[in-house]
Short mmCIF file of C-alpha atoms and ligand atoms in Angstrom, two decimals:
data_model
loop_
_atom_site.label_atom_id
_atom_site.label_comp_id
_atom_site.label_asym_id
_atom_site.label_seq_id
_atom_site.Cartn_x
_atom_site.Cartn_y
_atom_site.Cartn_z
CA MET A 1 -17.40 16.20 3.04
CA ASN A 2 -14.99 16.64 5.92
CA GLU A 3 -12.29 14.16 6.92
CA LYS A 4 -14.43 12.61 9.63
CA GLN A 5 -17.29 11.93 7.23
CA ILE A 6 -14.91 10.45 4.67
CA LYS A 7 -13.41 8.18 7.33
CA ASN A 8 -16.80 7.03 8.60
CA ILE A 9 -18.02 6.20 5.10
CA SER A 10 -14.75 4.42 4.37
CA LYS A 11 -15.15 2.29 7.49
CA PHE A 12 -18.69 1.41 6.55
CA LEU A 13 -17.53 0.50 3.02
CA SER A 14 -14.87 -1.82 4.50
CA LEU A 15 -17.54 -3.53 6.56
CA VAL A 16 -19.95 -3.90 3.66
CA LEU A 17 -17.49 -4.75 0.86
CA ARG A 18 -15.26 -7.09 2.87
CA HIS A 19 -17.35 -8.69 5.56
CA ASP A 20 -21.07 -8.04 5.67
CA PRO A 21 -22.78 -6.76 2.48
CA ILE A 22 -26.21 -7.40 4.02
CA LYS A 23 -25.60 -4.36 6.24
CA ALA A 24 -26.25 -2.28 3.11
CA ASN A 25 -28.69 -4.71 1.56
CA LEU A 26 -26.18 -5.67 -1.11
CA SER A 27 -24.78 -8.84 -2.54
CA LEU A 28 -21.28 -9.21 -3.99
CA ASP A 29 -20.48 -11.22 -7.10
CA THR A 30 -17.91 -14.02 -7.01
CA ALA A 31 -15.05 -11.53 -7.47
CA GLY A 32 -16.32 -9.19 -4.75
CA TRP A 33 -17.86 -6.53 -7.00
CA THR A 34 -21.16 -4.84 -6.33
CA SER A 35 -23.20 -2.24 -8.18
CA VAL A 36 -22.25 1.40 -7.53
CA SER A 37 -25.80 2.64 -8.13
CA GLU A 38 -27.30 0.08 -5.74
CA LEU A 39 -24.65 0.95 -3.18
CA LEU A 40 -25.45 4.67 -3.42
CA THR A 41 -29.18 4.02 -3.18
CA ASN A 42 -28.80 1.69 -0.22
CA LEU A 43 -26.33 3.95 1.54
CA GLU A 44 -28.88 6.72 1.33
CA ALA A 45 -31.53 4.43 2.81
CA THR A 46 -29.29 3.25 5.65
CA ARG A 47 -27.12 6.16 6.75
CA TYR A 48 -25.12 8.19 4.20
CA SER A 49 -26.58 10.28 1.44
CA ILE A 50 -23.74 10.67 -1.06
CA ASN A 51 -23.45 10.92 -4.82
CA LEU A 52 -21.00 9.26 -7.22
CA GLU A 53 -18.50 12.14 -7.01
CA GLN A 54 -18.46 11.87 -3.24
CA LEU A 55 -18.04 8.10 -3.41
CA LYS A 56 -15.05 8.66 -5.70
CA GLU A 57 -13.68 11.15 -3.17
CA VAL A 58 -13.87 8.50 -0.45
CA VAL A 59 -12.18 5.92 -2.70
CA ASP A 60 -9.45 8.31 -3.89
CA ASN A 61 -8.69 9.64 -0.42
CA ASN A 62 -8.50 6.28 1.25
CA ASP A 63 -5.10 6.01 2.94
CA LYS A 64 -4.56 2.40 1.89
CA LYS A 65 -6.47 2.55 -1.40
CA ARG A 66 -8.75 -0.14 -0.01
CA PHE A 67 -11.43 0.13 -2.72
CA GLN A 68 -11.55 -0.01 -6.52
CA ILE A 69 -14.19 1.45 -8.79
CA SER A 70 -14.35 -0.18 -12.24
CA ASP A 71 -13.32 1.96 -15.24
CA ASP A 72 -16.95 2.32 -16.33
CA CYS A 73 -17.86 3.44 -12.77
CA LEU A 74 -20.58 0.80 -12.58
CA ARG A 75 -18.98 -1.47 -9.99
CA ILE A 76 -16.99 -1.20 -6.78
CA ARG A 77 -15.11 -3.71 -4.63
CA ALA A 78 -12.58 -3.92 -1.82
CA SER A 79 -9.09 -4.72 -3.11
CA GLN A 80 -8.28 -7.15 -0.28
CA GLY A 81 -9.04 -7.98 3.34
CA HIS A 82 -12.26 -9.96 2.81
CA SER A 83 -13.59 -12.43 5.30
CA ILE A 84 -16.43 -13.53 3.04
CA ASN A 85 -15.44 -16.12 0.52
CA ILE A 86 -14.75 -14.36 -2.76
CA ASP A 87 -12.17 -14.91 -5.48
CA LEU A 88 -10.32 -11.69 -6.33
CA GLN A 89 -9.27 -13.37 -9.60
CA LEU A 90 -5.71 -12.21 -9.23
CA THR A 91 -2.97 -13.83 -11.27
CA PRO A 92 -0.23 -15.55 -9.23
CA LYS A 93 2.91 -13.46 -9.23
CA GLU A 94 6.54 -13.92 -8.22
CA PRO A 95 7.03 -12.14 -4.88
CA PRO A 96 10.05 -10.14 -3.74
CA ALA A 97 12.65 -12.35 -2.03
CA VAL A 98 11.61 -11.12 1.43
CA LEU A 99 8.25 -9.98 2.75
CA PHE A 100 7.27 -8.76 6.21
CA HIS A 101 4.39 -9.46 8.54
CA GLY A 102 3.68 -7.39 11.62
CA THR A 103 1.89 -9.06 14.47
CA ALA A 104 1.55 -8.78 18.24
CA THR A 105 4.10 -10.41 20.54
CA ARG A 106 1.35 -12.49 22.16
CA PHE A 107 0.71 -14.32 18.88
CA VAL A 108 4.32 -15.30 18.24
CA ASP A 109 4.36 -18.65 20.07
CA SER A 110 1.30 -19.80 18.18
CA ILE A 111 2.72 -18.53 14.86
CA ASN A 112 5.97 -20.41 15.52
CA LEU A 113 3.92 -23.59 15.90
CA GLN A 114 1.24 -23.16 13.24
CA GLY A 115 2.77 -20.69 10.83
CA LEU A 116 0.87 -17.62 9.65
CA LYS A 117 -2.78 -18.44 9.16
CA ALA A 118 -5.34 -16.35 7.29
CA GLY A 119 -7.68 -16.45 10.29
CA SER A 120 -11.01 -14.91 9.43
CA ARG A 121 -9.69 -13.44 6.19
CA ASN A 122 -9.09 -15.21 2.89
CA HIS A 123 -5.33 -14.67 2.88
CA VAL A 124 -2.31 -13.93 5.02
CA HIS A 125 -1.34 -10.30 4.39
CA LEU A 126 2.32 -9.50 3.79
CA SER A 127 4.16 -6.28 3.05
CA THR A 128 7.33 -5.17 1.33
CA ASN A 129 7.52 -2.31 3.79
CA VAL A 130 8.74 -2.70 7.37
CA ASP A 131 6.88 0.35 8.72
CA THR A 132 3.60 -0.77 7.17
CA ALA A 133 3.99 -4.25 8.66
CA LEU A 134 4.76 -2.83 12.11
CA ALA A 135 1.71 -0.56 11.95
CA VAL A 136 -0.43 -3.59 11.06
CA GLY A 137 0.99 -5.50 14.06
CA GLN A 138 0.41 -2.54 16.38
CA ARG A 139 -3.35 -2.94 15.95
CA TYR A 140 -3.26 -5.99 18.21
CA GLY A 141 -0.75 -5.01 20.90
CA LYS A 142 3.00 -4.73 21.27
CA PRO A 143 4.17 -5.19 17.68
CA VAL A 144 6.79 -7.58 16.43
CA LEU A 145 8.17 -7.80 12.93
CA LEU A 146 8.45 -11.17 11.21
CA LYS A 147 10.42 -11.83 8.07
CA VAL A 148 9.04 -14.24 5.49
CA ASP A 149 11.34 -16.04 3.07
CA ALA A 150 8.99 -15.52 0.14
CA GLN A 151 11.60 -16.58 -2.40
CA ALA A 152 12.00 -20.04 -0.82
CA MET A 153 8.21 -20.43 -0.62
CA TYR A 154 7.82 -19.43 -4.26
CA GLU A 155 10.56 -21.84 -5.30
CA GLN A 156 8.64 -24.59 -3.54
CA GLY A 157 5.51 -23.79 -5.52
CA VAL A 158 3.55 -21.65 -3.06
CA GLU A 159 1.41 -19.07 -4.87
CA PHE A 160 1.49 -15.35 -4.12
CA TYR A 161 -0.83 -12.60 -5.31
CA LEU A 162 -0.40 -8.84 -5.34
CA SER A 163 -3.61 -6.97 -4.56
CA GLU A 164 -4.53 -3.85 -6.51
CA ASN A 165 -3.43 -1.78 -3.50
CA GLY A 166 -0.02 -3.39 -3.09
CA VAL A 167 -0.63 -6.00 -0.38
CA TRP A 168 1.03 -9.39 -0.95
CA LEU A 169 -1.34 -12.26 -0.30
CA THR A 170 -0.80 -15.97 0.23
CA GLU A 171 -2.80 -18.73 1.84
CA HIS A 172 -0.46 -19.83 4.60
CA VAL A 173 3.15 -19.37 5.67
CA SER A 174 4.80 -22.40 7.29
CA PRO A 175 6.94 -21.75 10.38
CA ASN A 176 10.12 -22.80 8.56
CA PHE A 177 9.83 -19.73 6.30
CA ILE A 178 9.41 -17.30 9.21
CA SER A 179 12.15 -15.61 11.21
CA ASN A 180 12.46 -12.55 13.41
CA ALA A 181 13.28 -9.46 11.38
C1 LIG B 201 -2.29 -13.30 13.59
C2 LIG B 201 -5.36 -4.31 7.70
C3 LIG B 201 -1.96 -16.75 16.21
C4 LIG B 201 -1.78 -12.31 12.58
C5 LIG B 201 -3.86 -4.41 7.58
C6 LIG B 201 -2.66 -11.10 12.87
C7 LIG B 201 -3.64 -5.68 6.79
C8 LIG B 201 -1.90 -15.65 14.22
C9 LIG B 201 -3.98 -11.74 13.29
C10 LIG B 201 -4.93 -6.42 6.92
C11 LIG B 201 -1.54 -16.82 13.54
C12 LIG B 201 -5.01 -11.71 12.18
C13 LIG B 201 -4.74 -7.73 7.61
C14 LIG B 201 -1.37 -17.99 14.31
C15 LIG B 201 -1.65 -15.24 12.09
N1 LIG B 201 -1.59 -17.92 15.64
N2 LIG B 201 -2.12 -15.61 15.55
N3 LIG B 201 -1.04 -19.16 13.76
N4 LIG B 201 -1.39 -16.54 12.23
N5 LIG B 201 -1.96 -14.69 13.29
O1 LIG B 201 -6.46 -8.42 10.97
O2 LIG B 201 -2.45 -9.31 8.86
O3 LIG B 201 -6.64 -1.52 7.61
O4 LIG B 201 -6.93 -10.73 10.04
O5 LIG B 201 -0.41 -12.06 12.77
O6 LIG B 201 -3.28 -3.31 6.98
O7 LIG B 201 -3.19 -8.19 11.04
O8 LIG B 201 -8.17 -3.46 7.41
O9 LIG B 201 -4.70 -9.79 9.74
O10 LIG B 201 -2.14 -10.35 13.92
O11 LIG B 201 -3.33 -5.48 5.44
O12 LIG B 201 -7.33 -2.29 5.37
O13 LIG B 201 -3.69 -13.11 13.58
O14 LIG B 201 -5.81 -5.61 7.68
O15 LIG B 201 -5.84 -3.63 6.61
O16 LIG B 201 -5.45 -10.39 12.05
O17 LIG B 201 -4.19 -7.51 8.90
P1 LIG B 201 -5.99 -9.80 10.67
P2 LIG B 201 -3.52 -8.71 9.68
P3 LIG B 201 -7.06 -2.68 6.76
#
């Protein structure tokens, strides 16, 4: 497979495993997993004829490690970013003292009023890395970097989760924990 094919399949997997499994005639279990063999069969029927090795290539080459295949290779899921209601079954974890969120300047007034909301996804996505956060913000316009006082939130009992691919997740960030970075 060439890079373009890998990217196209990866995009389709994001769609199916995070947002719209019906697009590949699949259902996800409560933790977001689906059957690898059904996925391969249904991919072939819809648009991409690939085998398990090629699926692994897509998963391994993904720039943000968005997908996980179970150790027995029977199941696959997206590591984060879902809009459908699933429970990743992650254990709450103490976050680093400071986390970053990149957004677009046009959202800042609303964020200052309402805090960071998960929107269509299940969680607010936060990063330890400034460049990653800025790249995330860039997707929506002129980026701005926000700093989240994760330590204070944690001390007040707010739960954080670390996804398999290193994204920090929480349900909501109140405005009083947000400042300009
Ligand atoms: C903004 C990508 C107005 C929020 C990335 C963001 C990430 C508000 C947008 C992952 C708001 C939601 C998620 C408020 C938040 N008022 N706007 N109160 N609260 N927002 O795409 O964090 O490439 O759902 O700042 O790498 O941008 O798909 O979230 O701009 O990890 O794997 O509303 O998506 O990963 O947008 O990105 P999103 P996000 P993938």
